[in-house]
mmCIF file of C-alpha atoms in Angstrom:
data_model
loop_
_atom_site.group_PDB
_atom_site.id
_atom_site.type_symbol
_atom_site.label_atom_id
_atom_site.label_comp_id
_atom_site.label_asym_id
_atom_site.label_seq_id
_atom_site.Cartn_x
_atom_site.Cartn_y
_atom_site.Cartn_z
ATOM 1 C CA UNK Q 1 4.869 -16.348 -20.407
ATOM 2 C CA UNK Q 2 2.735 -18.946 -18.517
ATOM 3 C CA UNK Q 3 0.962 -21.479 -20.185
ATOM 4 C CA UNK Q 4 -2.927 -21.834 -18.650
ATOM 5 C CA UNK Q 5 -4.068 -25.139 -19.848
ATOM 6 C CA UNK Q 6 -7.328 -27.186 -19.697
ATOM 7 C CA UNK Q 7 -9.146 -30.128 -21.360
ATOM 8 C CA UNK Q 8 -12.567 -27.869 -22.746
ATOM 9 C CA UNK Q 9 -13.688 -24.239 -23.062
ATOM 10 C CA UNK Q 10 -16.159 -24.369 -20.093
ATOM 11 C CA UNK Q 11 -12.719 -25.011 -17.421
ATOM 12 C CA UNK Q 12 -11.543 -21.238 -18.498
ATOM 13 C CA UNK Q 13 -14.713 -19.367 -18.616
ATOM 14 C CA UNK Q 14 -13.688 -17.051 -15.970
ATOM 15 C CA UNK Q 15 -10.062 -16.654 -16.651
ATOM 16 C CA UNK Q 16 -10.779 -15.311 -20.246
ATOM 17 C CA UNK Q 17 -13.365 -13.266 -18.631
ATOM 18 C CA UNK Q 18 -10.752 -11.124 -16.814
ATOM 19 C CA UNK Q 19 -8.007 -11.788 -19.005
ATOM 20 C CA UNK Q 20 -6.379 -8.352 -19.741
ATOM 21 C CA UNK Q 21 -5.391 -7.167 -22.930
ATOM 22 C CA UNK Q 22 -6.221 -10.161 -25.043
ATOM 23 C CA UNK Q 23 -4.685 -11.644 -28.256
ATOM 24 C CA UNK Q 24 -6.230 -14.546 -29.864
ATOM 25 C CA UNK Q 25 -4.426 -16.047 -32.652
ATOM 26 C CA UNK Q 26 -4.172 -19.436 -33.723
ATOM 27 C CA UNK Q 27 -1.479 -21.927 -32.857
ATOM 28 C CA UNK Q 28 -1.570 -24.966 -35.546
ATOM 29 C CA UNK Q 29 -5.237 -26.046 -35.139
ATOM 30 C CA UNK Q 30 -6.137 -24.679 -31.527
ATOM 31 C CA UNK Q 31 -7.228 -21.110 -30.653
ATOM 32 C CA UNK Q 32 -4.479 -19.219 -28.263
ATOM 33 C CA UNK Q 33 -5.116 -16.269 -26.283
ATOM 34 C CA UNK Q 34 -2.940 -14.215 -24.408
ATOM 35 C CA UNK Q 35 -2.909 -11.503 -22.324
ATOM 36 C CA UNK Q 36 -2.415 -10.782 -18.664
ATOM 37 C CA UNK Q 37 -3.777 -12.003 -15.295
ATOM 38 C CA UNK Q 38 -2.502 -11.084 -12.046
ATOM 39 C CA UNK Q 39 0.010 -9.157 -13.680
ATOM 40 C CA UNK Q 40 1.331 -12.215 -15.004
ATOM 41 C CA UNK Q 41 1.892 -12.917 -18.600
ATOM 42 C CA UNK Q 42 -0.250 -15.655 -19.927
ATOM 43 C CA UNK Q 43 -1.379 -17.436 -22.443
ATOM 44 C CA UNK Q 44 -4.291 -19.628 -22.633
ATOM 45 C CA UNK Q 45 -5.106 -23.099 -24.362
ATOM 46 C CA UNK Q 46 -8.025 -25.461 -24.186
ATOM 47 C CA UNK Q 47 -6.007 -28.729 -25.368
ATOM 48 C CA UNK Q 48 -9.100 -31.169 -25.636
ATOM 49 C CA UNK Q 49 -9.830 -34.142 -23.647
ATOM 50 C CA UNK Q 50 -7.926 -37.183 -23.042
ATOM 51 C CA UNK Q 51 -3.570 -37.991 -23.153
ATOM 52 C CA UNK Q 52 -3.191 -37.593 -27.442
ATOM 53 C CA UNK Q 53 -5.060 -34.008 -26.913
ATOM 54 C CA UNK Q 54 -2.897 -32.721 -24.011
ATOM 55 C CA UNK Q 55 0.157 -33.976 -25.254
ATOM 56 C CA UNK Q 56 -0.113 -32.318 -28.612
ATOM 57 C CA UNK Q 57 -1.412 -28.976 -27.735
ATOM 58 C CA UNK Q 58 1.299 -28.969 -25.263
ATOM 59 C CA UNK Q 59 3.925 -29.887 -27.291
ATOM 60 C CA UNK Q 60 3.047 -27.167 -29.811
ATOM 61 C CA UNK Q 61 2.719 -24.887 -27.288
ATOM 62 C CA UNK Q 62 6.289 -25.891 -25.432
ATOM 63 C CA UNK Q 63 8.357 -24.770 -28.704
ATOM 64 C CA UNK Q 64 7.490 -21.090 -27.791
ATOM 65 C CA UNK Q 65 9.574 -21.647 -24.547
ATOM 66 C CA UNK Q 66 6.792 -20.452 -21.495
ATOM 67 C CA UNK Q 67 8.384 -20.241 -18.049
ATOM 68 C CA UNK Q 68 6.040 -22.473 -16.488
ATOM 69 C CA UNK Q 69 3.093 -24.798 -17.613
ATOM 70 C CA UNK Q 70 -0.231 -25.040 -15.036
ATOM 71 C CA UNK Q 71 -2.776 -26.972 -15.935
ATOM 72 C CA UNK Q 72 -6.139 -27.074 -14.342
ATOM 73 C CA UNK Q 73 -9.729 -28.205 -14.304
ATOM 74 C CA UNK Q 74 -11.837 -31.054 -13.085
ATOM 75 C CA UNK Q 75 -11.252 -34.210 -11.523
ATOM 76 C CA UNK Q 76 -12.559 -37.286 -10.160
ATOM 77 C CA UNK Q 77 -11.305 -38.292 -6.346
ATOM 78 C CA UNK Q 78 -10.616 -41.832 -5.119
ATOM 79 C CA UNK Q 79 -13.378 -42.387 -2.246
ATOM 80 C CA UNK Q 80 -9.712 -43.421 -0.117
ATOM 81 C CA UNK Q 81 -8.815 -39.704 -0.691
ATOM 82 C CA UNK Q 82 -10.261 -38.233 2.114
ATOM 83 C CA UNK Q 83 -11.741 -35.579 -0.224
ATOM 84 C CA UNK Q 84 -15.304 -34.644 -1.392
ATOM 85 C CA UNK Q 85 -17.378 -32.409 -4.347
ATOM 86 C CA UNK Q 86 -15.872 -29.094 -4.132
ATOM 87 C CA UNK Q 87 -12.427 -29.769 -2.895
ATOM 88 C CA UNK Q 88 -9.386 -28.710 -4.438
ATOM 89 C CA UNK Q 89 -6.282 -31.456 -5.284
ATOM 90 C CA UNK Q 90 -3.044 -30.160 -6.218
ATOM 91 C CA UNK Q 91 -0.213 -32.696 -8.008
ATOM 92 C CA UNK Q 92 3.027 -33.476 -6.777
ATOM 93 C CA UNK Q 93 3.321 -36.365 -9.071
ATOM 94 C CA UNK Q 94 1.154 -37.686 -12.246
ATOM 95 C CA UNK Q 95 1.106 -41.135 -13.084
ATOM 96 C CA UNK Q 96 0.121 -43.030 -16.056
ATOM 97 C CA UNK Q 97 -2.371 -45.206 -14.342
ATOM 98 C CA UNK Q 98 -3.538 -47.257 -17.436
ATOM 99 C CA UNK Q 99 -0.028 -47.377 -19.028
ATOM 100 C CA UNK Q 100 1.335 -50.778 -18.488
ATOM 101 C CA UNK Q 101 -0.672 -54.676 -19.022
ATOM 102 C CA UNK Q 102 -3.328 -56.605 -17.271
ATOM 103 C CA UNK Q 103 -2.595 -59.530 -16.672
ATOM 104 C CA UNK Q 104 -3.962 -62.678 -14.734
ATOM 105 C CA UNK Q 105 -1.852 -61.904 -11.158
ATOM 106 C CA UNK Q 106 -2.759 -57.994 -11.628
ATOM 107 C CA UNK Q 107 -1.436 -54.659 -13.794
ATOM 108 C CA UNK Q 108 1.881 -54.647 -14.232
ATOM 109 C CA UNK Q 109 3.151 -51.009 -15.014
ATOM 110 C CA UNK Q 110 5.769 -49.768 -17.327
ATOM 111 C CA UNK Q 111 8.614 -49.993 -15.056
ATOM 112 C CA UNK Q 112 7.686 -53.392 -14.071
ATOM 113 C CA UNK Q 113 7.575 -54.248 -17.705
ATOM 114 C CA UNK Q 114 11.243 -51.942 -18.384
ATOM 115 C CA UNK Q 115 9.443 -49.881 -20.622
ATOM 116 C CA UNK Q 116 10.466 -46.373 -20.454
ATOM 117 C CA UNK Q 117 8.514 -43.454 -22.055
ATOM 118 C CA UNK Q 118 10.852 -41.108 -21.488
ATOM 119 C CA UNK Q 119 14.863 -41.360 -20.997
ATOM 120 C CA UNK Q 120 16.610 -38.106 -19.933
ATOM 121 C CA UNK Q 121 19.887 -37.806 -18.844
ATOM 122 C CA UNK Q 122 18.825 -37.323 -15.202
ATOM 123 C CA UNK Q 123 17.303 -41.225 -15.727
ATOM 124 C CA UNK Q 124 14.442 -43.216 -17.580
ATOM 125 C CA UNK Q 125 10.787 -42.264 -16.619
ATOM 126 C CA UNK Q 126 7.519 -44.953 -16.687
ATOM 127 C CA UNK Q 127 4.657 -44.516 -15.203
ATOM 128 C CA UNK Q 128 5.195 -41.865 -12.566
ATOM 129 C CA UNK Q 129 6.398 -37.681 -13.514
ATOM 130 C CA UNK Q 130 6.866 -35.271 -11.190
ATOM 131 C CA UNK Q 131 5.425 -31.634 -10.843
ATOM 132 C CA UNK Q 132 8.275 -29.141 -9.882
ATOM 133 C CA UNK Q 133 8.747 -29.441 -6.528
ATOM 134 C CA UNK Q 134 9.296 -25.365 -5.106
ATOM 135 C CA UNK Q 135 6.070 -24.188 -7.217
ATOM 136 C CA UNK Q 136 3.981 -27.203 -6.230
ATOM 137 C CA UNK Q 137 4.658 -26.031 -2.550
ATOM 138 C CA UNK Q 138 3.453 -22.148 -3.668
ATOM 139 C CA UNK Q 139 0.615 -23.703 -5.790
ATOM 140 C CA UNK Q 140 -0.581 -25.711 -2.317
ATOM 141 C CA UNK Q 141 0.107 -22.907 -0.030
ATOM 142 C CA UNK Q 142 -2.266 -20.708 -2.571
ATOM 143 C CA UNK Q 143 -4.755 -23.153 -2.510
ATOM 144 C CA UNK Q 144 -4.976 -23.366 1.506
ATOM 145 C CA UNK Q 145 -5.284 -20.042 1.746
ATOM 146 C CA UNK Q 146 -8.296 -19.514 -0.742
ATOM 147 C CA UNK Q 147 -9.815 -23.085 0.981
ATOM 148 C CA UNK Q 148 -10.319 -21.059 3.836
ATOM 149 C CA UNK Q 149 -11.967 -18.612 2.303
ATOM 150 C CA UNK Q 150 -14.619 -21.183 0.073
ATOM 151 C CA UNK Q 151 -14.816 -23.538 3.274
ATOM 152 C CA UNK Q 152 -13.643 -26.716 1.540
ATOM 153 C CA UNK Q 153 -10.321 -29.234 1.686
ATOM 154 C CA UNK Q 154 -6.951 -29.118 0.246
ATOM 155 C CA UNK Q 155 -5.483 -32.392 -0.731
ATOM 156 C CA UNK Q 156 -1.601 -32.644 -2.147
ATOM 157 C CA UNK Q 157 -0.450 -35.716 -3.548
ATOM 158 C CA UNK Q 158 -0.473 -38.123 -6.420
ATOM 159 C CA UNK Q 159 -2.700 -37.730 -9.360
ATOM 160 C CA UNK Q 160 -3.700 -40.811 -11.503
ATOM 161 C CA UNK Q 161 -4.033 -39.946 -15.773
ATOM 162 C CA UNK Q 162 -6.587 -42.686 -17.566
ATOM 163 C CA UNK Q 163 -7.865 -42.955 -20.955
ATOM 164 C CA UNK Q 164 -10.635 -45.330 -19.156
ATOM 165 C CA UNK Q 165 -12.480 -43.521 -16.506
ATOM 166 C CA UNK Q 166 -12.437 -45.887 -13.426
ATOM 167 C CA UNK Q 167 -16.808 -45.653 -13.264
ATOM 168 C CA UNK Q 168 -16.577 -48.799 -11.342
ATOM 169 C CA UNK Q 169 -15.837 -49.105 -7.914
ATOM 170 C CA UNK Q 170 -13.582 -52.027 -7.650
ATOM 171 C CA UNK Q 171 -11.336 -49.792 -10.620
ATOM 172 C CA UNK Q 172 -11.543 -46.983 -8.572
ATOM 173 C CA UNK Q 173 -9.934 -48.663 -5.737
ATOM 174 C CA UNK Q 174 -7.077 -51.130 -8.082
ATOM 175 C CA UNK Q 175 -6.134 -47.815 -8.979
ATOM 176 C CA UNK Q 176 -5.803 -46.099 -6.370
ATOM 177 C CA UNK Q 177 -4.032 -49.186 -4.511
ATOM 178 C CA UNK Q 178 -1.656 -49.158 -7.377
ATOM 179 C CA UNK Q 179 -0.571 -44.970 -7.597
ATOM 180 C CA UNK Q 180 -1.811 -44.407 -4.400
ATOM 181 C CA UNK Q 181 -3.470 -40.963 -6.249
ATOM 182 C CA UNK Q 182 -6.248 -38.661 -4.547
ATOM 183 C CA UNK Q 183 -7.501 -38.239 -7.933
ATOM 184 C CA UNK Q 184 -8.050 -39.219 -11.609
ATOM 185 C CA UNK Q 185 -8.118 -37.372 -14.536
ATOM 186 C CA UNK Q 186 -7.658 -37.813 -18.476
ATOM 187 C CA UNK Q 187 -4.817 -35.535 -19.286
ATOM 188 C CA UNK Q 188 -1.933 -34.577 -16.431
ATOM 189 C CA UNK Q 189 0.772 -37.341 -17.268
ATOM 190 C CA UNK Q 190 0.537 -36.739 -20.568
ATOM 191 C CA UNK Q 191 1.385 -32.920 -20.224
ATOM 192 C CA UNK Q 192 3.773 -33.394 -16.961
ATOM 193 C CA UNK Q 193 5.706 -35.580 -19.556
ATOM 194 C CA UNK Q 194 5.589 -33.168 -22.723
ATOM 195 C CA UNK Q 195 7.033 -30.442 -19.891
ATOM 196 C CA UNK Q 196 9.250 -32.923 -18.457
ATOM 197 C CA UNK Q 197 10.851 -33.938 -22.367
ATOM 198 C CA UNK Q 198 12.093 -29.848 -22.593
ATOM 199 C CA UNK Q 199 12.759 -29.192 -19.326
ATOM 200 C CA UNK Q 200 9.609 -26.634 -18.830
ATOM 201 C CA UNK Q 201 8.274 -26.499 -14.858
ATOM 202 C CA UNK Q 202 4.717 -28.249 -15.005
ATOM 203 C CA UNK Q 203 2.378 -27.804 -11.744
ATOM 204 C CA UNK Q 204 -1.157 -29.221 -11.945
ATOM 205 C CA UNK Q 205 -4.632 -28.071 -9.772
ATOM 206 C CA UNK Q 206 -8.161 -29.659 -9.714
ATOM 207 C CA UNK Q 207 -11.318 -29.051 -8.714
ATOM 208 C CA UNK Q 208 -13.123 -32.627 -7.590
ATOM 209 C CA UNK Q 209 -15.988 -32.633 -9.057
ATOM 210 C CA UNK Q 210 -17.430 -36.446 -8.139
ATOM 211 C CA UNK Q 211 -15.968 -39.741 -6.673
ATOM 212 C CA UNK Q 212 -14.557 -42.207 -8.905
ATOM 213 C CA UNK Q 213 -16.342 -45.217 -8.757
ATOM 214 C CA UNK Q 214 -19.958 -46.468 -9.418
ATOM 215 C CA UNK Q 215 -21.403 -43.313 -11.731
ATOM 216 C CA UNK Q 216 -24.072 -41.203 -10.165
ATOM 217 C CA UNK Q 217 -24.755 -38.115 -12.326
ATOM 218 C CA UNK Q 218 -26.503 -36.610 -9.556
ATOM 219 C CA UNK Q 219 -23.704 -36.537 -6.712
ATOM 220 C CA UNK Q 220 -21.760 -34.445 -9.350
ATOM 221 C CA UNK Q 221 -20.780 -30.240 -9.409
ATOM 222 C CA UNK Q 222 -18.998 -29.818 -12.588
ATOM 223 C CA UNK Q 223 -19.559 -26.123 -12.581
ATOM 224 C CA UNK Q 224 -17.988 -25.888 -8.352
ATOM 225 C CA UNK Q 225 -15.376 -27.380 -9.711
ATOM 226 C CA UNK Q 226 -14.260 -25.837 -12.755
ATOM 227 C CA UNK Q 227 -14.770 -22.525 -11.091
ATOM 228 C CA UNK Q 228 -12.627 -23.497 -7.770
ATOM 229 C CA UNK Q 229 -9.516 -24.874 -10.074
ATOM 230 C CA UNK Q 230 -10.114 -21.263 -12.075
ATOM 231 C CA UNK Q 231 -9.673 -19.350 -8.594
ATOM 232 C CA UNK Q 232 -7.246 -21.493 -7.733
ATOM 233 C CA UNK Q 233 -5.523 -20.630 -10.825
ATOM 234 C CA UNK Q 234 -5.824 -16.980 -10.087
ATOM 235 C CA UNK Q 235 -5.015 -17.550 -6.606
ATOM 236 C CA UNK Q 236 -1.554 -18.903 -7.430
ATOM 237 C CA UNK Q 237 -1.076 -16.433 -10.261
ATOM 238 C CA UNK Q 238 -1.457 -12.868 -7.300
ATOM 239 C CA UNK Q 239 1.254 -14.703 -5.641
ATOM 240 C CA UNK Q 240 3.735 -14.672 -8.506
ATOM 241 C CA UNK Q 241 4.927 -11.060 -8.237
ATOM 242 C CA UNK Q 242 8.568 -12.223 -9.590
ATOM 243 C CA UNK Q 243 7.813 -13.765 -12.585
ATOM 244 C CA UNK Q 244 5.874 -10.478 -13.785
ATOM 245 C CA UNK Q 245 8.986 -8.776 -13.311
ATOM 246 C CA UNK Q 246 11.379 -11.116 -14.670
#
C-alpha cells in the first residue's frame, strides 16, 4: 500500500475522483479511503493543516506498515527559487525552518542548539530530513516529463516546513538564506520525520501556488496548483509498475 497524503480535502479532489474500487473506513478520527490508482494500491488521507496534524495522521497511518508515504499539495516558493504560480517542486530534503530560537545575532537551529528531534542508530536528526533518495529521482523524472506536457518548471531541492507562514518579505528571504529551500509549506518535516522514526520511504511534491513574501491574494492559483501536485501524483504513480506487482 501507498500512503497519498495532503493537508485538506480540496488537494485530493481528483485522485478520489478516479480512485478505483474504493473503501472508506475510518482510521482513529480521520476518514481513510483506499482503493487503486495506476494500478497501484493506495490509500488516501487528508491529515489537516500544519506539523501536529501531519504528524499524527501519519503516525496512525505508519502502524499499518505502507511501502511508501507521498505527500502532496500546495506550496509557497521563495522569490530566490527561480520558480513561479503553476510550477511543480519536488523534495529532496525537508527542514524544520521555524524549529530552533531567535535570537539577537539571528536563528539559531536545532543542531546549533544540540537539540535532536530524532536519534536513530544511523545518527541524531535536527532540523533537516531527507526524502528517499532513488524515488525522489523517479518522482522528479515524472514530474519533468508531465512539465512538458502543462508548459511549466520543475524545481528539485530543499523544502522549508513553518508553523508561521513567512507573509513578509524580509522572512521569506531569512528563510530561505537559512535552508536554502525553493519552497515553504506547513506540514513536510513533520511527516518526512514520522516516516523517517519507522523506517517508511517518504517522497514529497508541490504545486506553487504564490511567492512567499508580502501577501497578495490576487497573484495566487490555489486550484493550478492543487490540481498539478494531483497529476503529479498520478504521474509518478503510472510509473510504478513494480510495486503493483510486488
Amino acid at each position: 500500500m501507498i500512503v497519498l497524503q495532503c493537508a485538506v480535502a480540496a488537494e485530493q479532489r481528483q485522485l478520489r475522483e478516479q480512485l478505483l474500487h474504493p473503501r472508506q473506513h475510518r482510521l482513529g478520527s480521520y476518514d481513510l479511503c483506499q482503493g487503486t490508482l495506476q494500478g497501484q494500491p493506495v490509500a488516501l488521507l487528508c491529515g489537516g493543516v500544519g506539523k501536529a496534524n501531519a504528524a499524527a495522521a501519519a503516525a496512525l497511518l505508519l502502524q499499518q506498515r505502507p511501502r511508501l508515504v507521498v505527500l502532496h499539495g500546495c506550496g509557497g516558493f521563495y522569490p530566490a527559487s527561480g520558480l513561479a504560480v503553476g510550477d511543480l517542486a519536488v523534495a529532496c530534503e525537508e527542514h524544520y525552518g521555524d524549529e530552533g530560537v531567535a535570537t539577537p545575532q539571528g536563528f539559531r537551529d536545532l543542531s546549533q542548539l544540540d537539540l535532536p528531534l530524532l536519534r536513530t542508530p544511523a545518527g541524531c536528526y535536527y532540523n533537516r530530513f531527507p526524502c528517499d533518495p532513488l524515488l525522489t529521482g523517479q518522482l522528479a523524472q515524472s514530474c519533468r516529463t508531465l512539465a512538458r506536457q502543462l508548459g511549466c518548471q520543475v524545481g528539485c531541492g530543499p523544502f522549508v516546513t513553518v508553523s508561521c507562514g513567512s507573509g513578509r518579505d524580509d522572512l521569506a528571504l531569512l528563510r530561505q538564506q537559512h535552508c536554502g529551500g525553493l519552497c515553504e509549506n506547513m506540514e513536510g518535516a513533520a511527516v518526512a520525520h514520522q516516516c523517517l522514526a519507522v523506517g517508511v520511504p517518504f517522497i514529497e511534491v508541490r504545486g506553487l501556488s504564490n511567492a512567499t513574501g508580502n501577501r497578495d491574494l490576487r497573484q495566487w492559483d490555489l486550484a493550478t496548483a492543487m490540481q498539478r501536485a494531483e497529476q503529479a501524483t498520478l504521474a509518478f504513480l503510472a510509473d510504478l509498475p513494480l510495486l503493483a506487482q510486488e
